[in-house]
């Protein structure tokens, strides 16, 4: 009989997680679907995806948002670099034939940036990128879209906002996100304001939702027959495992309720079939991203160093605790 089943299970689980961190890394990529976003409300929707050209192996693309005008499609997205372990906001321009320019940097910050959510208002374009490491949610205005931006100000301070999504509904502006420091995958929070520039007020019911399978944002909210739908991530089994489309049934300064109505699983007909975590509307088309698992030497080395540092740190803490407990009384 196994005398230490609990200990063996914990060791086994630890080794499995360390193996995944060291040898199984996520590569995300973005594509275009020639169908409007509401198409994904249909059961088992799996429209054809036109993938953008692949980046260098040391990078991946994720979180696409865009604007289509004058026969051109301009997309901003996260360009992640395994070497720096950081993302910048980059952009590409596409023509009607599906050709895209090489990526260029749009917004580069001294910390990781991703999920460049776009807002069009009064002829101007604004962006709310994810900058959780700064512990604030900031607003940028396009001086010349998509490659010149000016920071307008801070919408919410003291919050490590993840995948912040902003929209206007019933005469109010609504900001939805999760918090990197408290439930980044599971706890949905809301702020509301009379204007895009604020002042923003935290919803009294925060977190309005606590659910790993449908809380974290996953793209642009959209309307169908007057009803509001919010894309969210299903992270119950893996980060960005699928997108869940939720129908918002109550939205006010006192309550928030929604119900899941459709699930968009990974695209099984290509390389990127291990997850999907963005659906964003761009006119009559939809931008998506999807992931595959692969190996990256730089990420492996970083994971190993982090694991060793973590184990060594625990050893030192235990040693310090033992010395304190065994020290003679004064």
mmCIF file of N, CA and C in Angstrom, residues 210-278:
data_model
loop_
_atom_site.group_PDB
_atom_site.id
_atom_site.type_symbol
_atom_site.label_atom_id
_atom_site.label_comp_id
_atom_site.label_asym_id
_atom_site.label_seq_id
_atom_site.Cartn_x
_atom_site.Cartn_y
_atom_site.Cartn_z
ATOM 1 N N UNK A 210 -17.986 35.309 -11.773
ATOM 2 C CA UNK A 210 -16.823 34.527 -11.344
ATOM 3 C C UNK A 210 -16.947 33.147 -11.980
ATOM 4 N N UNK A 211 -16.309 32.980 -13.128
ATOM 5 C CA UNK A 211 -16.491 31.753 -13.904
ATOM 6 C C UNK A 211 -15.318 31.588 -14.865
ATOM 7 N N UNK A 212 -14.515 30.557 -14.663
ATOM 8 C CA UNK A 212 -13.371 30.300 -15.531
ATOM 9 C C UNK A 212 -13.787 30.040 -16.975
ATOM 10 N N UNK A 213 -15.004 29.606 -17.188
ATOM 11 C CA UNK A 213 -15.412 29.197 -18.530
ATOM 12 C C UNK A 213 -15.999 30.318 -19.373
ATOM 13 N N UNK A 214 -16.221 31.527 -18.786
ATOM 14 C CA UNK A 214 -16.845 32.564 -19.622
ATOM 15 C C UNK A 214 -16.724 33.974 -19.063
ATOM 16 N N UNK A 215 -15.674 34.272 -18.303
ATOM 17 C CA UNK A 215 -15.541 35.609 -17.723
ATOM 18 C C UNK A 215 -14.618 36.518 -18.538
ATOM 19 N N UNK A 216 -13.397 36.073 -18.810
ATOM 20 C CA UNK A 216 -12.392 36.934 -19.435
ATOM 21 C C UNK A 216 -12.801 37.321 -20.855
ATOM 22 N N UNK A 217 -12.615 38.602 -21.194
ATOM 23 C CA UNK A 217 -13.027 39.114 -22.503
ATOM 24 C C UNK A 217 -12.287 38.441 -23.653
ATOM 25 N N UNK A 218 -12.950 38.452 -24.824
ATOM 26 C CA UNK A 218 -12.377 37.776 -25.996
ATOM 27 C C UNK A 218 -12.705 38.495 -27.292
ATOM 28 N N UNK A 219 -12.825 39.839 -27.253
ATOM 29 C CA UNK A 219 -13.063 40.550 -28.503
ATOM 30 C C UNK A 219 -14.148 41.599 -28.389
ATOM 31 N N UNK A 220 -14.734 41.956 -29.526
ATOM 32 C CA UNK A 220 -15.674 43.071 -29.581
ATOM 33 C C UNK A 220 -17.105 42.627 -29.293
ATOM 34 N N UNK A 221 -17.786 43.286 -28.364
ATOM 35 C CA UNK A 221 -19.223 43.052 -28.201
ATOM 36 C C UNK A 221 -19.959 43.476 -29.477
ATOM 37 N N UNK A 222 -21.118 42.865 -29.727
ATOM 38 C CA UNK A 222 -21.854 43.181 -30.951
ATOM 39 C C UNK A 222 -23.350 43.038 -30.723
ATOM 40 N N UNK A 223 -24.118 43.691 -31.596
ATOM 41 C CA UNK A 223 -25.574 43.688 -31.504
ATOM 42 C C UNK A 223 -26.181 42.840 -32.612
ATOM 43 N N UNK A 224 -27.212 42.083 -32.275
ATOM 44 C CA UNK A 224 -28.029 41.349 -33.240
ATOM 45 C C UNK A 224 -29.485 41.518 -32.818
ATOM 46 N N UNK A 225 -30.283 42.149 -33.687
ATOM 47 C CA UNK A 225 -31.699 42.402 -33.386
ATOM 48 C C UNK A 225 -31.866 43.121 -32.049
ATOM 49 N N UNK A 226 -30.970 44.070 -31.806
ATOM 50 C CA UNK A 226 -31.064 44.872 -30.599
ATOM 51 C C UNK A 226 -30.511 44.226 -29.349
ATOM 52 N N UNK A 227 -30.098 42.970 -29.442
ATOM 53 C CA UNK A 227 -29.552 42.282 -28.275
ATOM 54 C C UNK A 227 -28.028 42.340 -28.294
ATOM 55 N N UNK A 228 -27.449 42.526 -27.109
ATOM 56 C CA UNK A 228 -26.007 42.679 -26.968
ATOM 57 C C UNK A 228 -25.360 41.337 -26.637
ATOM 58 N N UNK A 229 -24.262 41.057 -27.351
ATOM 59 C CA UNK A 229 -23.508 39.827 -27.123
ATOM 60 C C UNK A 229 -22.063 40.182 -26.763
ATOM 61 N N UNK A 230 -21.521 39.434 -25.806
ATOM 62 C CA UNK A 230 -20.137 39.661 -25.369
ATOM 63 C C UNK A 230 -19.311 38.394 -25.565
ATOM 64 N N UNK A 231 -18.257 38.455 -26.387
ATOM 65 C CA UNK A 231 -17.350 37.307 -26.501
ATOM 66 C C UNK A 231 -16.489 37.176 -25.240
ATOM 67 N N UNK A 232 -16.324 35.954 -24.773
ATOM 68 C CA UNK A 232 -15.495 35.691 -23.598
ATOM 69 C C UNK A 232 -14.668 34.437 -23.835
ATOM 70 N N UNK A 233 -13.666 34.255 -22.992
ATOM 71 C CA UNK A 233 -12.786 33.095 -23.121
ATOM 72 C C UNK A 233 -13.229 31.951 -22.208
ATOM 73 N N UNK A 234 -13.094 30.748 -22.722
ATOM 74 C CA UNK A 234 -13.237 29.561 -21.888
ATOM 75 C C UNK A 234 -11.835 29.109 -21.490
ATOM 76 N N UNK A 235 -11.463 29.391 -20.251
ATOM 77 C CA UNK A 235 -10.136 29.033 -19.739
ATOM 78 C C UNK A 235 -10.226 27.894 -18.727
ATOM 79 N N UNK A 236 -11.325 27.141 -18.765
ATOM 80 C CA UNK A 236 -11.543 26.110 -17.759
ATOM 81 C C UNK A 236 -10.577 24.943 -17.895
ATOM 82 N N UNK A 237 -10.072 24.691 -19.091
ATOM 83 C CA UNK A 237 -9.136 23.585 -19.298
ATOM 84 C C UNK A 237 -7.759 24.061 -19.755
ATOM 85 N N UNK A 238 -7.726 25.128 -20.514
ATOM 86 C CA UNK A 238 -6.473 25.715 -20.972
ATOM 87 C C UNK A 238 -6.727 27.181 -21.264
ATOM 88 N N UNK A 239 -5.700 27.991 -21.148
ATOM 89 C CA UNK A 239 -5.838 29.417 -21.452
ATOM 90 C C UNK A 239 -6.275 29.583 -22.903
ATOM 91 N N UNK A 240 -7.372 30.337 -23.113
ATOM 92 C CA UNK A 240 -7.851 30.562 -24.464
ATOM 93 C C UNK A 240 -8.278 29.292 -25.171
ATOM 94 N N UNK A 241 -8.922 28.386 -24.448
ATOM 95 C CA UNK A 241 -9.321 27.124 -25.055
ATOM 96 C C UNK A 241 -10.411 27.276 -26.092
ATOM 97 N N UNK A 242 -11.302 28.250 -25.896
ATOM 98 C CA UNK A 242 -12.411 28.487 -26.823
ATOM 99 C C UNK A 242 -12.991 29.857 -26.512
ATOM 100 N N UNK A 243 -13.881 30.323 -27.398
ATOM 101 C CA UNK A 243 -14.606 31.568 -27.176
ATOM 102 C C UNK A 243 -16.067 31.230 -26.901
ATOM 103 N N UNK A 244 -16.615 31.834 -25.861
ATOM 104 C CA UNK A 244 -18.027 31.690 -25.526
ATOM 105 C C UNK A 244 -18.722 33.013 -25.827
ATOM 106 N N UNK A 245 -19.831 32.954 -26.551
ATOM 107 C CA UNK A 245 -20.622 34.147 -26.841
ATOM 108 C C UNK A 245 -21.771 34.215 -25.842
ATOM 109 N N UNK A 246 -21.811 35.319 -25.097
ATOM 110 C CA UNK A 246 -22.813 35.506 -24.046
ATOM 111 C C UNK A 246 -23.828 36.562 -24.462
ATOM 112 N N UNK A 247 -25.101 36.278 -24.259
ATOM 113 C CA UNK A 247 -26.143 37.282 -24.454
ATOM 114 C C UNK A 247 -26.312 38.052 -23.148
ATOM 115 N N UNK A 248 -26.151 39.378 -23.220
ATOM 116 C CA UNK A 248 -26.298 40.217 -22.032
ATOM 117 C C UNK A 248 -27.785 40.459 -21.801
ATOM 118 N N UNK A 249 -28.294 40.015 -20.676
ATOM 119 C CA UNK A 249 -29.727 40.124 -20.400
ATOM 120 C C UNK A 249 -30.037 41.234 -19.401
ATOM 121 N N UNK A 250 -29.031 41.729 -18.690
ATOM 122 C CA UNK A 250 -29.239 42.849 -17.772
ATOM 123 C C UNK A 250 -27.948 43.636 -17.654
ATOM 124 N N UNK A 251 -28.030 44.933 -17.953
ATOM 125 C CA UNK A 251 -26.863 45.815 -17.864
ATOM 126 C C UNK A 251 -27.320 47.157 -17.324
ATOM 127 N N UNK A 252 -26.937 47.452 -16.103
ATOM 128 C CA UNK A 252 -27.279 48.729 -15.493
ATOM 129 C C UNK A 252 -26.212 49.063 -14.464
ATOM 130 N N UNK A 253 -26.351 50.211 -13.846
ATOM 131 C CA UNK A 253 -25.378 50.607 -12.826
ATOM 132 C C UNK A 253 -25.572 49.843 -11.524
ATOM 133 N N UNK A 254 -26.576 48.958 -11.486
ATOM 134 C CA UNK A 254 -26.830 48.176 -10.278
ATOM 135 C C UNK A 254 -26.689 46.672 -10.490
ATOM 136 N N UNK A 255 -26.841 46.197 -11.728
ATOM 137 C CA UNK A 255 -26.756 44.755 -11.949
ATOM 138 C C UNK A 255 -26.161 44.440 -13.316
ATOM 139 N N UNK A 256 -25.686 43.205 -13.429
ATOM 140 C CA UNK A 256 -25.193 42.680 -14.702
ATOM 141 C C UNK A 256 -25.462 41.185 -14.728
ATOM 142 N N UNK A 257 -26.121 40.752 -15.796
ATOM 143 C CA UNK A 257 -26.366 39.332 -15.989
ATOM 144 C C UNK A 257 -26.215 38.995 -17.470
ATOM 145 N N UNK A 258 -25.696 37.819 -17.732
ATOM 146 C CA UNK A 258 -25.560 37.340 -19.094
ATOM 147 C C UNK A 258 -25.716 35.829 -19.103
ATOM 148 N N UNK A 259 -25.979 35.282 -20.293
ATOM 149 C CA UNK A 259 -26.128 33.843 -20.428
ATOM 150 C C UNK A 259 -25.369 33.371 -21.658
ATOM 151 N N UNK A 260 -24.628 32.265 -21.557
ATOM 152 C CA UNK A 260 -23.902 31.744 -22.719
ATOM 153 C C UNK A 260 -24.871 31.155 -23.741
ATOM 154 N N UNK A 261 -24.648 31.488 -25.011
ATOM 155 C CA UNK A 261 -25.551 30.999 -26.060
ATOM 156 C C UNK A 261 -24.822 30.255 -27.170
ATOM 157 N N UNK A 262 -23.501 30.417 -27.274
ATOM 158 C CA UNK A 262 -22.753 29.722 -28.328
ATOM 159 C C UNK A 262 -21.307 29.564 -27.887
ATOM 160 N N UNK A 263 -20.677 28.539 -28.425
ATOM 161 C CA UNK A 263 -19.272 28.273 -28.112
ATOM 162 C C UNK A 263 -18.513 28.072 -29.414
ATOM 163 N N UNK A 264 -17.428 28.815 -29.575
ATOM 164 C CA UNK A 264 -16.588 28.724 -30.772
ATOM 165 C C UNK A 264 -15.325 27.979 -30.383
ATOM 166 N N UNK A 265 -15.243 26.725 -30.800
ATOM 167 C CA UNK A 265 -14.096 25.908 -30.454
ATOM 168 C C UNK A 265 -12.930 26.150 -31.385
ATOM 169 N N UNK A 266 -11.807 25.500 -31.133
ATOM 170 C CA UNK A 266 -10.626 25.649 -31.993
ATOM 171 C C UNK A 266 -10.932 25.266 -33.437
ATOM 172 N N UNK A 267 -10.174 25.857 -34.356
ATOM 173 C CA UNK A 267 -10.336 25.577 -35.781
ATOM 174 C C UNK A 267 -9.543 24.318 -36.114
ATOM 175 N N UNK A 268 -10.234 23.239 -36.404
ATOM 176 C CA UNK A 268 -9.610 21.920 -36.508
ATOM 177 C C UNK A 268 -8.950 21.653 -37.849
ATOM 178 N N UNK A 269 -9.119 22.540 -38.816
ATOM 179 C CA UNK A 269 -8.639 22.245 -40.170
ATOM 180 C C UNK A 269 -7.284 22.868 -40.485
ATOM 181 N N UNK A 270 -6.524 23.263 -39.488
ATOM 182 C CA UNK A 270 -5.234 23.885 -39.760
ATOM 183 C C UNK A 270 -4.243 23.635 -38.647
ATOM 184 N N UNK A 271 -3.135 24.366 -38.688
ATOM 185 C CA UNK A 271 -2.079 24.178 -37.694
ATOM 186 C C UNK A 271 -2.503 24.656 -36.313
ATOM 187 N N UNK A 272 -3.318 25.700 -36.288
ATOM 188 C CA UNK A 272 -3.631 26.358 -35.015
ATOM 189 C C UNK A 272 -4.956 25.819 -34.478
ATOM 190 N N UNK A 273 -4.906 24.640 -33.923
ATOM 191 C CA UNK A 273 -6.126 23.944 -33.528
ATOM 192 C C UNK A 273 -6.193 23.603 -32.039
ATOM 193 N N UNK A 274 -5.412 24.298 -31.229
ATOM 194 C CA UNK A 274 -5.399 23.996 -29.799
ATOM 195 C C UNK A 274 -6.104 25.051 -28.953
ATOM 196 N N UNK A 275 -6.635 26.086 -29.571
ATOM 197 C CA UNK A 275 -7.348 27.097 -28.808
ATOM 198 C C UNK A 275 -7.677 28.298 -29.668
ATOM 199 N N UNK A 276 -8.602 29.117 -29.194
ATOM 200 C CA UNK A 276 -8.954 30.379 -29.853
ATOM 201 C C UNK A 276 -9.415 31.332 -28.763
ATOM 202 N N UNK A 277 -8.953 32.597 -28.796
ATOM 203 C CA UNK A 277 -9.368 33.504 -27.721
ATOM 204 C C UNK A 277 -9.663 34.931 -28.148
ATOM 205 N N UNK A 278 -9.878 35.168 -29.443
ATOM 206 C CA UNK A 278 -10.318 36.492 -29.884
ATOM 207 C C UNK A 278 -11.240 36.367 -31.087
#
